[in-house]
Coordinates of C-alpha atoms in Angstrom, one line a residue:
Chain A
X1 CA 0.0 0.0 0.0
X2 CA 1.5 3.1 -1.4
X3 CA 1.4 6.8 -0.7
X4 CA 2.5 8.8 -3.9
X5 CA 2.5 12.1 -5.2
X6 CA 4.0 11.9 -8.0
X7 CA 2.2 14.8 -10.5
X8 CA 0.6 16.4 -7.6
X9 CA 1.6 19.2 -7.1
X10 CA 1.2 20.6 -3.2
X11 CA 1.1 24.0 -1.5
X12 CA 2.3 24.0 1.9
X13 CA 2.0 27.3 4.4
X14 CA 4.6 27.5 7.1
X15 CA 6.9 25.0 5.1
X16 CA 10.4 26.1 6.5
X17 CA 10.6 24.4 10.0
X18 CA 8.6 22.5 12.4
X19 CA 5.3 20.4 11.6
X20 CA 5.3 22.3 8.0
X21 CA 9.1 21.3 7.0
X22 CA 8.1 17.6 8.2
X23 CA 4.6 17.9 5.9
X24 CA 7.3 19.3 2.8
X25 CA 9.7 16.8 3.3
X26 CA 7.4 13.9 3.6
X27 CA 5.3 15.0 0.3
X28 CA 8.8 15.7 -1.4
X29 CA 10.1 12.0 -0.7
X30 CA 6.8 10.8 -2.2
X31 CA 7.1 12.4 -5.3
X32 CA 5.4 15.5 -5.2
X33 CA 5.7 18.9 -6.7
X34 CA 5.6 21.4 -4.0
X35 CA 4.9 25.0 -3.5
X36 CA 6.3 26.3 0.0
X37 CA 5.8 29.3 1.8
X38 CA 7.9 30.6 4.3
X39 CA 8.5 34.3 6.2
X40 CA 12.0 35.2 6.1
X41 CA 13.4 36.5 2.4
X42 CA 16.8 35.6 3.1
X43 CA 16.1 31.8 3.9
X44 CA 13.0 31.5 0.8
X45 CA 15.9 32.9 -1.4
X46 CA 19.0 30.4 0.1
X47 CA 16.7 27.8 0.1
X48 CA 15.8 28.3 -3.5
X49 CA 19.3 28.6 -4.2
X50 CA 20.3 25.7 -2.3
X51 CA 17.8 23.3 -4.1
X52 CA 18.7 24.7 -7.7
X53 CA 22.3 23.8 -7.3
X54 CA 21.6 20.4 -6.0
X55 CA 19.3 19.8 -9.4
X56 CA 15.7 19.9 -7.4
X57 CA 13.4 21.5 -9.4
X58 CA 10.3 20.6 -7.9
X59 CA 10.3 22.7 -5.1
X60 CA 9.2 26.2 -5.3
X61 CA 9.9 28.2 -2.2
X62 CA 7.7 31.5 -2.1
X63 CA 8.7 34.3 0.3
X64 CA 4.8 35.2 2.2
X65 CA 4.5 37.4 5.3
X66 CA 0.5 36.2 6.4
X67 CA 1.0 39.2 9.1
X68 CA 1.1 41.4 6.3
X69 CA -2.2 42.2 4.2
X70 CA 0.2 43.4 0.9
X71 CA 2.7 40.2 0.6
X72 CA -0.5 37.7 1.6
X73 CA -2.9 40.2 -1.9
X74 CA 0.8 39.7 -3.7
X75 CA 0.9 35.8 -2.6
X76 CA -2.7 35.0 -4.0
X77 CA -1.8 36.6 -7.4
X78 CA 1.1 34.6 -7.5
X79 CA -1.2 31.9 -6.6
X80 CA -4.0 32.3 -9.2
X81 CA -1.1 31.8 -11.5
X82 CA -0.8 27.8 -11.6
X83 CA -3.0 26.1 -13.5
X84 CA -3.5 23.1 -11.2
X85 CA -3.2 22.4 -7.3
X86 CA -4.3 19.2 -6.2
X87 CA -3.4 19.5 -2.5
X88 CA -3.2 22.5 0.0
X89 CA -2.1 21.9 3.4
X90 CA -2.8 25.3 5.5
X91 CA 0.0 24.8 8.1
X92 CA 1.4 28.2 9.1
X93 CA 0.1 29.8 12.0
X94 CA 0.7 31.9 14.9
X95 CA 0.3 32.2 18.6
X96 CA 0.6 34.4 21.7
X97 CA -0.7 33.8 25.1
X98 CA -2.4 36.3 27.2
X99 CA -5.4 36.8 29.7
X100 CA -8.3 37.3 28.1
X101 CA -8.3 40.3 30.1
X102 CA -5.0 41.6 28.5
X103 CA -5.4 40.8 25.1
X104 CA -5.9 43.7 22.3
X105 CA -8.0 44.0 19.4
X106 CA -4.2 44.4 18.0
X107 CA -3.7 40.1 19.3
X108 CA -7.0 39.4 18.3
X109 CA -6.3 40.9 14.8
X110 CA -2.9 39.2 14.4
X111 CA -3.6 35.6 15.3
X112 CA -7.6 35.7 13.7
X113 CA -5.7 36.7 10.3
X114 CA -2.9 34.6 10.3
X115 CA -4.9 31.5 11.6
X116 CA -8.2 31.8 10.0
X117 CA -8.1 34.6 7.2
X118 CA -5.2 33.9 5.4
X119 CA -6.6 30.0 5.0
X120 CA -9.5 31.4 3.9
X121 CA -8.0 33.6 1.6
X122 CA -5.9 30.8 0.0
X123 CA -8.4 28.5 -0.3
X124 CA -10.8 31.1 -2.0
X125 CA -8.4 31.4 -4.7
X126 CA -7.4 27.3 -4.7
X127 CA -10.9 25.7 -3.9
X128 CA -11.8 26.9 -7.4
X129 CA -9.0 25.4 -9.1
X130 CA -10.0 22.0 -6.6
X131 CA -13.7 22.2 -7.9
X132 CA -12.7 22.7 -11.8
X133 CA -10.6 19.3 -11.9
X134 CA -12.8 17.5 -9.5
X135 CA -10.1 16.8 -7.5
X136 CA -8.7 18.4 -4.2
X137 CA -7.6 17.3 -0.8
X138 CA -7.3 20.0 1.9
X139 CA -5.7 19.5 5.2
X140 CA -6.3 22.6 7.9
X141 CA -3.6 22.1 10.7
X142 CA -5.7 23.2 13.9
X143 CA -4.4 22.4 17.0
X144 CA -5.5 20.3 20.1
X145 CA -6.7 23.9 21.0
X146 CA -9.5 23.6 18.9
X147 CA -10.3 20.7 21.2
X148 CA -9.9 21.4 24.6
X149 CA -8.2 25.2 26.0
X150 CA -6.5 26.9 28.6
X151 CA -6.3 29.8 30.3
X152 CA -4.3 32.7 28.5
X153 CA -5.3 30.8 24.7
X154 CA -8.9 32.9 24.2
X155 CA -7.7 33.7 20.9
X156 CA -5.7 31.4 19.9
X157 CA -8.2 28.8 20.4
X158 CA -11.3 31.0 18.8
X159 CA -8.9 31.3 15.7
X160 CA -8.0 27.6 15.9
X161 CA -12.2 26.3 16.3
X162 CA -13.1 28.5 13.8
X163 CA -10.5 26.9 11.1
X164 CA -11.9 23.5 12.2
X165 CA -16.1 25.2 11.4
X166 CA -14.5 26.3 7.9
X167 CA -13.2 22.9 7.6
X168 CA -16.3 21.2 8.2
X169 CA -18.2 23.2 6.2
X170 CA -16.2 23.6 3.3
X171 CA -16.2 19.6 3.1
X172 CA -19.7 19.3 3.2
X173 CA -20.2 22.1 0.4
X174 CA -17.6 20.2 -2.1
X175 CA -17.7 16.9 -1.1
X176 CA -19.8 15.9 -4.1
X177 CA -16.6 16.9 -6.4
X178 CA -14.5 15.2 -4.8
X179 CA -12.6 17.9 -2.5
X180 CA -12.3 16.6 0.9
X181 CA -11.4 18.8 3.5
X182 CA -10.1 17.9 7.1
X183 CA -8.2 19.5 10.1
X184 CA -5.9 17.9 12.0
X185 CA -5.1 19.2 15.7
X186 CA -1.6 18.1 17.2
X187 CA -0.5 18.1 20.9
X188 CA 2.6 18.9 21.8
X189 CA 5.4 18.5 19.1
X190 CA 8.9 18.6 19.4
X191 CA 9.9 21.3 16.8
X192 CA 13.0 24.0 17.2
X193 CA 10.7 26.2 18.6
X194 CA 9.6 24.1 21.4
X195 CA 13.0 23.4 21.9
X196 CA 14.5 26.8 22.2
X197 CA 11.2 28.1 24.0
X198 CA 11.3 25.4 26.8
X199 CA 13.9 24.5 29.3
X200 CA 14.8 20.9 29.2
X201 CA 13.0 21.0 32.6
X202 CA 9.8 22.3 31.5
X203 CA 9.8 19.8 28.4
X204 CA 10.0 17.0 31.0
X205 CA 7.0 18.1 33.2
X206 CA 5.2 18.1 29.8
X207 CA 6.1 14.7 29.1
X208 CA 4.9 13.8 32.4
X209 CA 1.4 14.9 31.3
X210 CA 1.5 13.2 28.1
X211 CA 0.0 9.7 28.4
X212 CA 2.3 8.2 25.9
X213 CA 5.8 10.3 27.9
X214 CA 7.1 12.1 24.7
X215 CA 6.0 14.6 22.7
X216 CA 5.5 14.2 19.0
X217 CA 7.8 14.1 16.8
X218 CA 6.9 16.0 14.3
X219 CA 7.3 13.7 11.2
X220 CA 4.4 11.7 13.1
X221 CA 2.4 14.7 12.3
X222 CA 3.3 15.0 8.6
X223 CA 2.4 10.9 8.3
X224 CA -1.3 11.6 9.1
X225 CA -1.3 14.9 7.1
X226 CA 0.0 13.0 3.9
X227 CA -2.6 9.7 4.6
X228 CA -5.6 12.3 4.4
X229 CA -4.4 14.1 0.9
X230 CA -3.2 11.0 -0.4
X231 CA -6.1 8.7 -3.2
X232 CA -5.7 5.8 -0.3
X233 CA -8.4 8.7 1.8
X234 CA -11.4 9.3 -0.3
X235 CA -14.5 9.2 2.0
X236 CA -12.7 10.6 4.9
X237 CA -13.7 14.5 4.7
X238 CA -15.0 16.9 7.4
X239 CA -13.2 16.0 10.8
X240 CA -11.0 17.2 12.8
X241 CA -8.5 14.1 13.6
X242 CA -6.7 14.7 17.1
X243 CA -3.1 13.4 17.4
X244 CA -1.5 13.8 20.5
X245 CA -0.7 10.7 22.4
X246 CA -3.8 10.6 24.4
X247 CA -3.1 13.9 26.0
X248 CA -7.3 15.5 25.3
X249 CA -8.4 12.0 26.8
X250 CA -7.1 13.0 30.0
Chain B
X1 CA 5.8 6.1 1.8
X2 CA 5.1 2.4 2.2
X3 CA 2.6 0.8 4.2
X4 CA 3.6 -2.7 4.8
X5 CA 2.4 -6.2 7.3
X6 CA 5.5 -8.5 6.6
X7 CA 6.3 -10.0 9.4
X8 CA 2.9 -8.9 11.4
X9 CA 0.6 -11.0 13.0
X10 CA -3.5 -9.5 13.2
X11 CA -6.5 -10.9 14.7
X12 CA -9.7 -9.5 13.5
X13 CA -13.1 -10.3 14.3
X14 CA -16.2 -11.0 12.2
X15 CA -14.1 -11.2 9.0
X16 CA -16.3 -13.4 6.9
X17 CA -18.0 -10.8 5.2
X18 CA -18.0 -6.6 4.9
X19 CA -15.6 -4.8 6.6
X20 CA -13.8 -7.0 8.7
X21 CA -13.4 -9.1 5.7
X22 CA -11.8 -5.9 3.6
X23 CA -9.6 -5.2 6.4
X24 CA -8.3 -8.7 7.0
X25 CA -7.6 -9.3 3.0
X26 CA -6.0 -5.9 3.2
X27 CA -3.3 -7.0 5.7
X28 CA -3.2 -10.3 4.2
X29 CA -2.2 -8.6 0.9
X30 CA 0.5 -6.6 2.9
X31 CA 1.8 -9.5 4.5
X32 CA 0.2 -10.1 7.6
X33 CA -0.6 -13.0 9.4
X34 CA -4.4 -13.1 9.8
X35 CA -6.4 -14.4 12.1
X36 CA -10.1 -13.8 11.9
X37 CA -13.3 -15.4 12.9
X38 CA -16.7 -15.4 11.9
X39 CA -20.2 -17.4 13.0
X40 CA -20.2 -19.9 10.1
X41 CA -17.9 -22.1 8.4
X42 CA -14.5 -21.0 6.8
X43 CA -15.4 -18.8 3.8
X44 CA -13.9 -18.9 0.5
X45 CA -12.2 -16.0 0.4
X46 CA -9.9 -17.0 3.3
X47 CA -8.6 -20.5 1.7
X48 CA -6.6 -18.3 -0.8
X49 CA -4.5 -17.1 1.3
X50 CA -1.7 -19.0 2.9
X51 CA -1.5 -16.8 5.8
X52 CA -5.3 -16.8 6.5
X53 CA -6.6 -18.5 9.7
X54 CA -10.0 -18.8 9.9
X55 CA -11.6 -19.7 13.5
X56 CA -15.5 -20.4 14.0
X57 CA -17.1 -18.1 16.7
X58 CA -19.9 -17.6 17.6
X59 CA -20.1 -14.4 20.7
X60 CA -23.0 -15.2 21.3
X61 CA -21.6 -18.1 23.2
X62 CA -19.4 -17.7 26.3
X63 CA -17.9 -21.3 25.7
X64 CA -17.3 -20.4 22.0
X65 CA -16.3 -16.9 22.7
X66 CA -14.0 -18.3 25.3
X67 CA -11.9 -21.1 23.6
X68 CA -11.1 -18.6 20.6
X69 CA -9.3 -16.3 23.5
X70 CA -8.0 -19.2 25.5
X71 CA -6.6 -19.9 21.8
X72 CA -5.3 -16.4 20.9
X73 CA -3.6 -16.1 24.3
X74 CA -1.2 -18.6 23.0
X75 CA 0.4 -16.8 20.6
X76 CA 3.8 -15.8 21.5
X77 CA 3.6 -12.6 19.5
X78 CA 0.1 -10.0 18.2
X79 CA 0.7 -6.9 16.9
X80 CA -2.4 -5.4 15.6
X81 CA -6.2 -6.5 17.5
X82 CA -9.3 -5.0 14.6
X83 CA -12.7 -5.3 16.8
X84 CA -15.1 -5.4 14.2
X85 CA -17.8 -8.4 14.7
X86 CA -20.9 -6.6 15.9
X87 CA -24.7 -7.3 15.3
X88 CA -27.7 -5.1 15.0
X89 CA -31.0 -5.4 16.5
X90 CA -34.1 -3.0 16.0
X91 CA -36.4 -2.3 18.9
X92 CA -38.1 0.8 20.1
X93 CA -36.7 1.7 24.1
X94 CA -40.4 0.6 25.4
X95 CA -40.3 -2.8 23.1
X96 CA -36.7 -4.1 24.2
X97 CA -36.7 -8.0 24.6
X98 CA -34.1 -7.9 27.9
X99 CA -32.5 -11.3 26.1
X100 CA -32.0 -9.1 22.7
X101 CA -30.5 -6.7 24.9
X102 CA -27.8 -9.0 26.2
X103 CA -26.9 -10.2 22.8
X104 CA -26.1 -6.8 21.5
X105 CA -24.3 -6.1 24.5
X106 CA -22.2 -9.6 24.3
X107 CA -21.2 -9.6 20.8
X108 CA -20.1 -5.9 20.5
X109 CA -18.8 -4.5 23.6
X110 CA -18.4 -7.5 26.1
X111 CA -16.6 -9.3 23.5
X112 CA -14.3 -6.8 22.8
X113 CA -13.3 -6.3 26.2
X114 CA -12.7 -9.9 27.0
X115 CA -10.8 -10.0 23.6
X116 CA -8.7 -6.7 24.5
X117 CA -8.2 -8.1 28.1
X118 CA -6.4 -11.6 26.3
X119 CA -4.5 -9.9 23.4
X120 CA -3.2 -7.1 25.8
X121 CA -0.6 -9.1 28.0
X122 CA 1.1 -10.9 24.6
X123 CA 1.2 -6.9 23.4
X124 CA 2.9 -5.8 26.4
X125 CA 5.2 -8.5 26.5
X126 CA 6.8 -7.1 22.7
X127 CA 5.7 -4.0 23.6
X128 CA 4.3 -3.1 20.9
X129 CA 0.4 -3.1 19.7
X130 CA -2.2 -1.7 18.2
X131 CA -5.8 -2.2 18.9
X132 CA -8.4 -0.6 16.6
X133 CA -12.2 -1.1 17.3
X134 CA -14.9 -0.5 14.9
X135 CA -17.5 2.0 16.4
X136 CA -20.0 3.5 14.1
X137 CA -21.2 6.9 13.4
X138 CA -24.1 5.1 15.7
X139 CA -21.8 5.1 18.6
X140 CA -22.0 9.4 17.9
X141 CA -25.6 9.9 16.8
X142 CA -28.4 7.8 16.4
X143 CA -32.1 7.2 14.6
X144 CA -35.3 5.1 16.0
X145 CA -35.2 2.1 17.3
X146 CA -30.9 1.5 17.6
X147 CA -30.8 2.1 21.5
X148 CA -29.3 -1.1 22.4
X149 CA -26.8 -0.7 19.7
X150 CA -26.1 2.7 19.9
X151 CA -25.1 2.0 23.7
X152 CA -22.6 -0.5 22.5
X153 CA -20.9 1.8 20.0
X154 CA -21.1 4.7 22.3
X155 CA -19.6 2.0 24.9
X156 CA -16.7 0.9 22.1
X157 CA -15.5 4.7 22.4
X158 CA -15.3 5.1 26.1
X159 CA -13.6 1.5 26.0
X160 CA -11.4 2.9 23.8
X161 CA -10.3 6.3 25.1
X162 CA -9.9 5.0 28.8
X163 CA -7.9 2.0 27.5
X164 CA -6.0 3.5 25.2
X165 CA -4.4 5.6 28.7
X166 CA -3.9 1.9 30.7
X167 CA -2.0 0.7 27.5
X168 CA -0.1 4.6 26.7
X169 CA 3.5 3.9 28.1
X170 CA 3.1 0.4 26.6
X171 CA 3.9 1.7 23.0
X172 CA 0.4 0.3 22.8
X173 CA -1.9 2.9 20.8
X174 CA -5.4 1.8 20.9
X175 CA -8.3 4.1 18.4
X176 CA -11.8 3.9 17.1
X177 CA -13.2 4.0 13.9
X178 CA -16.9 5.2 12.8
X179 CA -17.7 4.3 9.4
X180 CA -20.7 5.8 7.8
X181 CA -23.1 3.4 5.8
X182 CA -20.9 0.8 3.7
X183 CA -21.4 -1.0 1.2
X184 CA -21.9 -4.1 2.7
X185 CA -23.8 -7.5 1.9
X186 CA -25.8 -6.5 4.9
X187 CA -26.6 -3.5 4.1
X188 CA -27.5 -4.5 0.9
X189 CA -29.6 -7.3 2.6
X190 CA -31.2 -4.7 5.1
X191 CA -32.4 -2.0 3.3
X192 CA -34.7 -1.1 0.6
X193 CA -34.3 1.5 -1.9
X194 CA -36.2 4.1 -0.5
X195 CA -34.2 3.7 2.6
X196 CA -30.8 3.8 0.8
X197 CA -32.0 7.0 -0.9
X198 CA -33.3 8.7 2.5
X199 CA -29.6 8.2 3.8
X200 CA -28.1 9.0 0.9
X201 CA -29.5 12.0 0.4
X202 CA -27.8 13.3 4.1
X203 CA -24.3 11.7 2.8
X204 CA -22.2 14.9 1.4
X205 CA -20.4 12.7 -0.6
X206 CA -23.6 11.3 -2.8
X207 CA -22.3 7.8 -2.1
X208 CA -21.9 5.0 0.4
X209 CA -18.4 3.5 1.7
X210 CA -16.7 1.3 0.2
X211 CA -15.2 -1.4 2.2
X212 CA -12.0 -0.9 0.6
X213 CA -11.9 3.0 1.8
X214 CA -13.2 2.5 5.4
X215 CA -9.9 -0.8 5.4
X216 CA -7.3 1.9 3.9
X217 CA -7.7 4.4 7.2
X218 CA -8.1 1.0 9.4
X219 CA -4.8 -0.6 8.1
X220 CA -2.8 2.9 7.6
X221 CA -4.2 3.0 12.0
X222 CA -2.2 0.0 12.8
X223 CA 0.5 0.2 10.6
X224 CA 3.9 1.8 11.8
X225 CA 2.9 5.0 10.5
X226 CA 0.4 5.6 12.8
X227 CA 3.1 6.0 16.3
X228 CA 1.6 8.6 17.9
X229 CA -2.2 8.8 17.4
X230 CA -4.0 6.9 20.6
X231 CA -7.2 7.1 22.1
X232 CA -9.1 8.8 19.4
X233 CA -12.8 8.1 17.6
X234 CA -11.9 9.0 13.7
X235 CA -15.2 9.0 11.6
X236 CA -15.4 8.1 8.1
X237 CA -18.4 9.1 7.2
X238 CA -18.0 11.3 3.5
X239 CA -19.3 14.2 5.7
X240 CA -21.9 12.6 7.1
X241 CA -22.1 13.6 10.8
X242 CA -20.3 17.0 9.7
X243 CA -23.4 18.1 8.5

C-alpha cells in the first residue's frame, strides 16, 4: 500500500521548520511537486538557491508574510497563477498567550488573520482550481486547542475552532466533487521552537502529562497529514482528527 | 511512503464478510498473518490465502467466545487486534426483549473487552500493539429504534479512550473508527431503496463507503505509520455527521 505524489503538485504554508518542514519533506520523498511558503526572504531565497544547485526542481519556495495584508494580496496573485493544485495543506500559524483580560484588538487581529483569514484567503483562490478538476484534498492544521483550551489561549483557540467550522463546512459544500477537506489538531510536538522556548526542565514536566511520555515528533504529524491528501483517503472528509498521544483524553 | 504487514501477526473479528473481511484481505495482501473469525464455516475468500486463519465463533456463546481467546492467548507474539464483529437489533426503548438486549451487549462490547483483556498481556510482552475497534457513526448519533446498539458503539469509544491511557507507556496505541453506511452484503440485505436514498440524500459525498476506503484508514491505523495517534474516535463518514 503506497502513498505517492507523483504529479501532484502541493502548497504547503509555514513549510520552513517545524510540523510544515516535516509535511514538505514527507510529500517531497513521495514524489510531489511542491509549493512552499515561508517568512523570512533571506532563507526562501537560500533555500531556492540551495535546491537549484543540487538539481531539485520541484520545489518552489515562495517568500509570504501572512502578518502582512500586501505580501498575503501579492501571494494570491502569485497563486491564481498555476494552472492546477491538487493539494493545499494550511500549516502556518501563529500564537501568543495572554489573559483574556489583556489581550488587544491588535492580538485578536494578528492571530484571527494569520490562523483563519489567510486560510480562507488561500483557499478562495485554490478551492476553485479544486472544484474545476474535481479533485482536491485539503488538510487545515488546527491544534488540540481547537479541542480542549486553557487559560491565557482565548484567541488562539477562537482562531483555531473557527479553522476547524471552515473545515467542516467547506467539506460538506464540495464533497460531491470530490474535494475533501479535514483538520488535523496536534498536541505537543517537538519542533526547534519548542525546543528553544522550553527549558529541558519544563519539556520533562510536559512529558509527564502526556500519556504516551514524549512529545511528537513531528514527522508523526506530517504521516497523518499526507494519509488524508493521499487517493488511499477518499471518504474521509470533514473531521478534525486529534493526534496527541492521548493527552485531550485525559 | 510504504505501508507494509510482513512479518505482522493481526487478529480481527467477524471477518467473513464486509468490513472485517476488507480489512483482513488488506493486511493479508500486505503480508500479515491473519487471524479472523466469523459465525459460520471458513469462507472462501480466506482458503486463498496461505497466511489466513480462519476460526468459528460464535459471541454469542461464552464457551465459544472463550476457547477462541484461550486460543489467541497462546500466541507468542500480536501486533495489531481490529474489533469489528458486531450485530444489530431494531427495537423501540419501550419494546426491548431484555434477552435481545444482552446479545447486543455480548457480541459488541463485552466481547471486545474480554478480547482486549487476552490480546493485551502478549502486546505488552513485545511491547508493541495496536488495537483498533470499529464504532459507528451510531456510537456518535443515532435514529429510532438503535438504542441497544447505539449504547454499544457509544460503549466501544469510552472503552477505547480509557484503555488507550492503561496501554499509553506500553507503545500500545489503541483508536476507534466510525464508518458511515458501507457498502456491505448486509446493508445491501437490510435496506430497501427508498431507505438507501433517505440516507443518501444526508451523505455529502452522494455515495456509500466502500469497504476498501473505510480498510485503507483502518490498516494505515495499525500500521507503523500511525506512532503517535491513541485514544481517538476517527469517523469516516463522507461528511456525514459534519453536517
Amino acid at each position: 500500500m503506497q502513498i505517492n505524489f507523483t504529479n501532484k503538485t502541493v502548497l504547503i504554508t509555514g513549510a520552513t521548520r517545524g510540523i510544515g518542514k516535516a509535511v514538505a519533506d514527507c510529500f517531497f520523498e513521495s514524489g510531489a511537486t511542491l509549493i512552499l511558503t515561508g517568512t523570512q526572504k533571506e532563507e526562501i531565497e537560500l533555500l531556492n538557491k540551495r535546491n537549484k544547485s543540487n538539481g531539485v526542481n520541484n520545489i518552489e519556495y515562495v517568500q509570504a508574510d501572512f502578518s502582512n495584508q500586501e505580501s498575503v494580496d501579492s501571494f494570491l496573485n502569485q497563486l491564481k497563477l498555476y494552472e492546477q493544485i491538487e493539494i493545499c495543506v494550511n500549516n502556518a500559524g501563529v500564537n501568543r498567550v495572554n489573559n483574556f483580560t489583556d489581550t488587544s484588538t491588535d492580538d485578536f487581529d494578528w492571530i484571527h488573520n494569520i490562523n483563519l483569514k489567510v486560510p480562507y484567503q488561500i483557499l478562495s483562490v485554490v478551492g476553485p482550481k479544486m472544484l474545476q478538476q474535481g479533485y482536491g484534498r485539503i488538510v487545515n492544521v488546527a491544534s488540540i486547542w481547537s479541542w480542549i483550551t486553557r487559560p491565557g489561549r482565548s484567541m488562539y483557540t477562537s482562531s483555531k475552532n473557527a479553522l476547524v467550522g471552515l473545515t467542516k463546512t467547506l467539506a460538506v459544500e464540495w464533497a460531491s466533487r470530490n474535494v475533501l477537506v479535514n483538520a488535523v489538531s496536534p498536541g505537543f510536538t517537538l519542533t526547534e521552537l519548542t525546543k528553544t522556548t522550553n527549558t529541558k526542565e519544563q519539556l520533562i514536566e510536559l512529558q509527564n502529562k502526556i500519556p504516551v511520555g514524549r512529545l511528537a515528533e513531528p514527522i508523526e504529524i506530517a504521516k497523518l497529514v499526507a494519509f488524508l491528501c493521499s487517493d488511499l483517503n477518499t471518504y474521509i472528509t470533514g473531521q478534525n482528527i486529534i493526534i496527541d498521544g492521548g493527552f485531550t483524553n485525559v | 511512503m510504504n505501508i507494509s504487514f510482513i512479518n505482522k501477526v493481526a487478529i480481527v473479528t467477524g471477518g467473513e464478510s464486509g468490513i472485517g473481511k476488507g480489512i483482513a484481505e488488506k493486511l493479508l495482501s500486505l503480508g500479515c498473518l491473519v487471524y479472523t473469525t466469523g459465525v459460520n464455516d471458513k469462507p472462501e475468500w480466506c482458503g486463498q490465502y496461505d497466511k489466513c486463519i480462519y476460526t468459528k465463533v460464535d459471541f454469542l456463546n461464552q464457551d465459544s467466545l472463550d476457547s477462541f481467546i484461550n486460543e489467541i492467548s497462546q500466541l507468542s507474539k500480536i501486533d495489531i487486534l481490529i474489533n469489528n464483529a458486531g450485530i444489530q437489533i431494531m427495537h423501540a426503548i419501550d419494546n426491548i426483549e431484555t434477552s435481545d438486549w444482552d446479545k447486543v451487549m455480548d457480541v459488541n462490547l463485552k466481547g471486545p473487552m474480554k478480547i482486549m483483556r487476552a490480546v493485551v498481556p502478549v502486546m505488552k510482552s513485545h511491547k508493541e500493539g495496536r488495537i483498533l475497534n470499529i464504532s459507528s457513526v451510531a456510537g456518535l448519533i443515532s435514529k429510532p429504534g438503535q438504542s441497544s446498539y447505539s449504547t454499544t458503539k457509544s460503549g466501544l469509544i469510552g472503552l477505547t479512550r480509557s484503555s488507550a491511557l492503561d496501554l499509553a507507556t506500553f507503545n500500545i496505541l489503541v483508536n476507534a473508527l466510525c464508518p458511515g453506511t458501507t457498502q456491505t452484503e448486509m446493508v445491501e440485505k437490510v435496506l430497501n431503496v427508498d431507505q438507501k436514498n433517505a440516507i443518501l440524500q444526508n451523505v455529502p459525498m452522494g455515495r456509500f463507503a466502500k469497504v476498501d476506503e473505510i480498510a485503507n484508514f483502518a490498516v494505515f491505523l495499525c500500521s507503523e505509520y500511525n506512532s503517535y495517534m491513541t485514544g481517538q474516535t476517527i469517523v469516516v463518514d463522507g461528511g456525514f455527521t459534519a453536517r
